[in-house]
Amino acid sequence: MRILWIFAHPERRSLNGSLLDDGLRALSAQGHESRVSDLYRMGWKPVLDAADLGGTPEDDGRLLVGAAQERAYRADALADDIRAEQEKIAWADALVFQFPLWWHGPPAILKGWFDRVLVQGLAFGLRSPDGRALRYGDGGLAGKRAMVVTTVGARASGFGPRGVHGQVDEVLFPLLHGTFWYTGMPSVPPFVVYGADRLTATGYQRYADELRERLRDLPTAATLPYRHEAGGDYDDALVLRPAVAPGRTGLGVHRRPDGARERERAAAVSGSRGVR
């Protein structure tokens, strides 16, 4: 398997840096190929602007970002650093995103990687031959899988189902669902190191061993069971049908409680309502 590891931490000698080293050694020992985008060492530019897109705004002088991205992508006119990252994505079977969780999200430099690299025409904004929008389970990155590796200072209990910080999968929902799944990439459950500021050598070794196991299973591990937009669960307004997770709201409703049974039920709903 070919893995692109996107690393977003400013200190290479940090806990995150050690996990990166252990993870890359594990991938090599397991017979996988890997490439690394160390965003801070690369001096990655995090701000999307017209210069990224060939500096060609619309005729009235406005920059319409999506349209300009797609035009530059089709014309091979994106900035060189963007095209280099897109070539790495094309090479990879899986993408690992590693970062410390700051203010319940990734560092700005990684957000800038998403903004600049996952352009319209490549990762999203695509349509099927019958005109259907390809997203949430479909999209330009379909066929690849994703994994988050992150560190937090809080205890695991605080990120549990009733924890004050929010359940960790829901805290990461903008990435796991809104970025990865939106562009077609299913994600394995996130790998989270808790209590990172207080981690002992023994605690680190336990997490490093767990990371090696998670990487070994990355090609075949079960992914988060998010619902496909085109799977029949959503109506034309992109709202879950009344028969799906009745009476429930919140982010959790977008996950299938039981994969096989839910797919069968969705197919039945689709057939009965003429959904394609």
Coordinates of C-alpha atoms in Angstrom, one line a residue:
M1 CA 0.0 0.0 0.0
R2 CA 1.2 3.5 -0.7
I3 CA 0.6 6.0 2.1
L4 CA 0.9 9.8 2.0
W5 CA 1.5 11.1 5.5
I6 CA 0.7 14.8 6.0
F7 CA 2.4 16.0 9.1
A8 CA 1.4 19.4 10.7
H9 CA 3.4 20.1 13.9
P10 CA 6.0 22.9 14.3
E11 CA 8.4 20.9 16.4
R12 CA 10.0 17.8 14.8
R13 CA 11.4 16.7 18.2
S14 CA 8.0 16.7 19.7
L15 CA 5.8 13.8 20.8
N16 CA 4.1 14.1 17.4
G17 CA 7.5 13.9 15.7
S18 CA 8.3 10.7 17.6
L19 CA 5.0 9.1 16.6
L20 CA 5.7 10.1 13.0
D21 CA 9.1 8.3 13.1
D22 CA 7.6 5.2 14.7
G23 CA 4.8 5.2 12.2
L24 CA 7.0 5.4 9.2
R25 CA 9.3 2.7 10.5
A26 CA 6.2 0.5 11.0
L27 CA 5.0 1.1 7.5
S28 CA 8.4 0.2 6.1
A29 CA 8.6 -3.0 8.2
Q30 CA 5.1 -3.9 7.0
G31 CA 6.1 -3.6 3.4
H32 CA 4.3 -0.4 2.6
E33 CA 5.6 2.6 0.7
S34 CA 5.3 6.0 2.2
R35 CA 5.9 9.7 1.4
V36 CA 5.7 12.6 3.9
S37 CA 4.6 16.2 3.5
D38 CA 6.0 17.9 6.6
L39 CA 4.1 21.1 6.2
Y40 CA 6.2 23.3 8.6
R41 CA 9.5 22.1 7.3
M42 CA 8.2 22.7 3.8
G43 CA 7.3 26.3 4.7
W44 CA 3.8 25.5 3.4
K45 CA 1.8 28.6 2.4
P46 CA -1.5 28.2 4.2
V47 CA -3.5 31.1 2.5
L48 CA -5.4 30.5 -0.7
D49 CA -5.2 33.5 -3.0
A50 CA -5.4 34.4 -6.7
A51 CA -1.7 33.7 -7.2
D52 CA -2.4 30.0 -6.6
L53 CA -4.9 30.0 -9.5
G54 CA -2.9 31.6 -12.2
G55 CA -3.9 35.1 -11.0
T56 CA -6.8 35.1 -13.4
P57 CA -10.0 36.6 -11.9
E58 CA -13.2 36.8 -13.7
D59 CA -13.8 39.5 -16.3
D60 CA -15.3 41.8 -13.7
G61 CA -12.2 41.5 -11.5
R62 CA -13.8 39.3 -8.9
L63 CA -12.1 36.1 -7.8
L64 CA -14.7 33.3 -7.9
V65 CA -12.7 30.7 -6.1
G66 CA -14.4 27.5 -7.1
A67 CA -14.6 28.3 -10.8
A68 CA -11.0 29.7 -10.8
Q69 CA -9.7 26.6 -9.1
E70 CA -11.3 24.3 -11.6
R71 CA -10.1 26.4 -14.5
A72 CA -6.6 26.4 -13.3
Y73 CA -6.7 22.7 -12.5
R74 CA -7.9 21.8 -16.0
A75 CA -5.3 24.1 -17.5
D76 CA -2.5 22.8 -15.3
A77 CA -2.0 26.3 -14.1
L78 CA -2.1 25.8 -10.3
A79 CA 0.8 26.9 -8.2
D80 CA 3.7 24.5 -8.3
D81 CA 3.5 23.5 -4.6
I82 CA -0.2 22.7 -5.0
R83 CA 0.4 20.5 -8.0
A84 CA 3.2 18.7 -6.2
E85 CA 0.8 17.8 -3.4
Q86 CA -1.9 16.7 -5.9
E87 CA 0.6 14.4 -7.5
K88 CA 1.4 12.8 -4.1
I89 CA -2.4 12.3 -3.6
A90 CA -2.7 10.6 -7.0
W91 CA 0.2 8.3 -6.1
A92 CA -1.3 7.3 -2.7
D93 CA -3.8 4.6 -1.7
A94 CA -4.3 6.1 1.8
L95 CA -3.7 9.5 3.4
V96 CA -2.7 9.9 7.1
F97 CA -3.2 13.3 8.6
Q98 CA -1.2 14.0 11.8
F99 CA -1.6 17.1 13.9
P100 CA -2.1 18.3 17.5
L101 CA -5.7 19.2 18.2
W102 CA -5.7 23.0 18.8
W103 CA -9.0 24.7 19.7
H104 CA -10.9 21.6 18.6
G105 CA -9.4 21.5 15.1
P106 CA -6.1 21.1 13.2
P107 CA -3.5 23.9 13.0
A108 CA -4.1 26.6 10.5
I109 CA -1.3 25.3 8.2
L110 CA -3.2 22.0 7.7
K111 CA -6.5 23.8 7.1
G112 CA -4.6 25.8 4.4
W113 CA -3.4 22.5 2.8
F114 CA -7.0 21.4 2.4
D115 CA -8.1 24.9 1.1
R116 CA -5.3 25.0 -1.5
V117 CA -4.9 21.4 -2.5
L118 CA -8.4 19.9 -2.6
V119 CA -9.6 22.1 -5.4
Q120 CA -12.8 22.0 -7.3
G121 CA -12.5 19.8 -10.3
L122 CA -10.2 17.4 -8.5
A123 CA -11.7 16.6 -5.1
F124 CA -15.2 18.0 -5.4
G125 CA -17.5 19.7 -7.8
L126 CA -17.8 16.5 -9.9
R127 CA -20.9 15.0 -11.4
S128 CA -21.8 11.5 -12.7
P129 CA -22.8 11.0 -16.3
D130 CA -26.5 11.5 -15.4
G131 CA -25.7 14.8 -13.7
R132 CA -25.7 13.7 -10.0
A133 CA -23.4 15.5 -7.7
L134 CA -20.6 13.2 -6.5
R135 CA -20.1 13.8 -2.8
Y136 CA -20.5 12.1 0.6
G137 CA -19.2 8.7 -0.3
D138 CA -18.4 9.6 -3.9
G139 CA -16.0 12.3 -5.3
G140 CA -12.6 12.8 -6.7
L141 CA -10.8 10.9 -3.9
A142 CA -13.0 7.8 -3.9
G143 CA -11.0 4.6 -3.8
K144 CA -8.6 6.0 -1.2
R145 CA -9.0 5.9 2.6
A146 CA -8.0 8.4 5.3
M147 CA -6.8 8.2 8.9
V148 CA -6.3 10.9 11.5
V149 CA -3.5 10.8 14.0
T150 CA -3.9 13.5 16.7
T151 CA -2.8 14.4 20.2
V152 CA -4.8 16.2 22.9
G153 CA -3.9 17.4 26.3
A154 CA -7.2 16.3 27.9
R155 CA -8.0 12.9 29.4
A156 CA -9.9 10.4 27.3
S157 CA -13.0 10.7 29.6
G158 CA -13.4 14.3 28.6
F159 CA -13.7 13.3 24.9
G160 CA -16.1 10.4 25.7
P161 CA -19.9 10.2 24.8
R162 CA -20.8 12.5 27.7
G163 CA -17.4 14.3 28.1
V164 CA -17.3 18.1 28.4
H165 CA -15.1 18.4 25.3
G166 CA -17.5 16.5 23.0
Q167 CA -17.3 13.0 21.7
V168 CA -14.1 12.8 19.7
D169 CA -15.6 11.5 16.5
E170 CA -18.0 14.4 16.6
V171 CA -15.3 16.9 17.4
L172 CA -13.5 15.7 14.3
F173 CA -16.7 15.5 12.2
P174 CA -15.7 18.4 10.0
L175 CA -12.7 16.4 8.9
L176 CA -14.0 12.9 8.9
H177 CA -17.3 13.6 7.3
G178 CA -17.1 17.1 5.9
T179 CA -13.7 16.8 4.2
F180 CA -12.8 13.1 3.8
W181 CA -16.2 11.5 3.2
Y182 CA -17.4 14.5 1.2
T183 CA -14.6 13.9 -1.3
G184 CA -15.2 10.2 -1.4
M185 CA -12.6 8.9 1.2
P186 CA -13.9 6.7 4.0
S187 CA -11.9 7.1 7.2
V188 CA -10.8 4.6 9.7
P189 CA -11.5 5.6 13.4
P190 CA -9.1 8.3 14.5
F191 CA -6.0 7.5 16.5
V192 CA -6.0 9.8 19.5
V193 CA -3.3 10.2 22.1
Y194 CA -4.8 11.6 25.3
G195 CA -3.0 13.4 28.1
A196 CA -0.2 14.2 25.7
D197 CA 1.3 16.9 28.0
R198 CA 1.6 14.4 30.8
L199 CA 2.6 11.2 28.9
T200 CA 5.2 9.0 30.5
A201 CA 7.7 6.9 28.6
T202 CA 5.6 3.8 29.4
G203 CA 2.5 5.6 28.2
Y204 CA 4.2 6.7 25.0
Q205 CA 5.3 3.1 24.3
R206 CA 1.8 1.9 24.7
Y207 CA 0.5 4.4 22.2
A208 CA 3.4 3.7 19.8
D209 CA 2.6 0.0 19.9
E210 CA -1.1 0.8 19.2
L211 CA -0.2 3.0 16.3
R212 CA 1.9 0.3 14.7
E213 CA -1.1 -2.1 15.0
R214 CA -3.5 0.5 13.5
L215 CA -1.1 1.1 10.6
R216 CA -0.8 -2.6 10.0
D217 CA -4.6 -2.8 9.7
L218 CA -5.0 0.3 7.7
P219 CA -5.6 -1.4 4.3
T220 CA -8.4 -3.5 5.6
A221 CA -9.8 -1.9 8.8
A222 CA -13.5 -1.1 9.0
T223 CA -14.1 2.5 8.2
L224 CA -16.6 4.9 9.9
P225 CA -20.1 3.9 8.6
Y226 CA -21.3 7.2 7.3
R227 CA -24.3 7.2 5.0
H228 CA -23.9 7.7 1.3
E229 CA -25.7 10.8 0.0
A230 CA -26.8 8.7 -3.0
G231 CA -27.7 5.6 -0.9
G232 CA -31.4 6.5 -0.6
D233 CA -31.4 7.7 3.0
Y234 CA -31.6 11.4 2.1
D235 CA -34.4 13.2 0.2
D236 CA -34.0 15.8 -2.5
A237 CA -33.4 18.5 0.1
L238 CA -30.5 16.4 1.5
V239 CA -32.4 15.7 4.7
L240 CA -32.7 12.2 6.2
R241 CA -36.0 10.6 5.3
P242 CA -38.5 10.2 8.3
A243 CA -38.0 6.5 8.3
V244 CA -34.3 6.8 8.8
A245 CA -33.2 7.2 12.5
P246 CA -36.7 8.3 13.4
G247 CA -36.9 10.9 16.2
R248 CA -33.1 11.4 16.3
T249 CA -31.1 14.5 15.5
G250 CA -27.5 15.5 15.7
L251 CA -24.3 14.4 14.0
G252 CA -24.7 10.7 14.9
V253 CA -27.7 10.3 12.6
H254 CA -25.4 10.3 9.6
R255 CA -23.8 7.0 10.7
R256 CA -25.3 3.7 9.9
P257 CA -26.0 1.7 13.1
D258 CA -25.5 -1.6 11.3
G259 CA -23.9 -1.6 7.9
A260 CA -25.4 -4.5 6.1
R261 CA -28.9 -4.2 7.6
E262 CA -28.9 -0.5 7.0
R263 CA -27.9 -0.9 3.4
E264 CA -30.7 -3.3 2.8
R265 CA -33.2 -1.0 4.5
A266 CA -32.0 2.0 2.4
A267 CA -32.3 0.0 -0.8
A268 CA -35.9 -0.9 0.2
V269 CA -36.7 2.7 0.9
S270 CA -35.1 3.8 -2.4
G271 CA -37.1 1.3 -4.4
S272 CA -40.4 2.2 -2.7
R273 CA -39.9 5.9 -3.4
G274 CA -38.4 5.7 -6.8
V275 CA -35.0 7.1 -5.6
R276 CA -32.0 6.6 -7.8

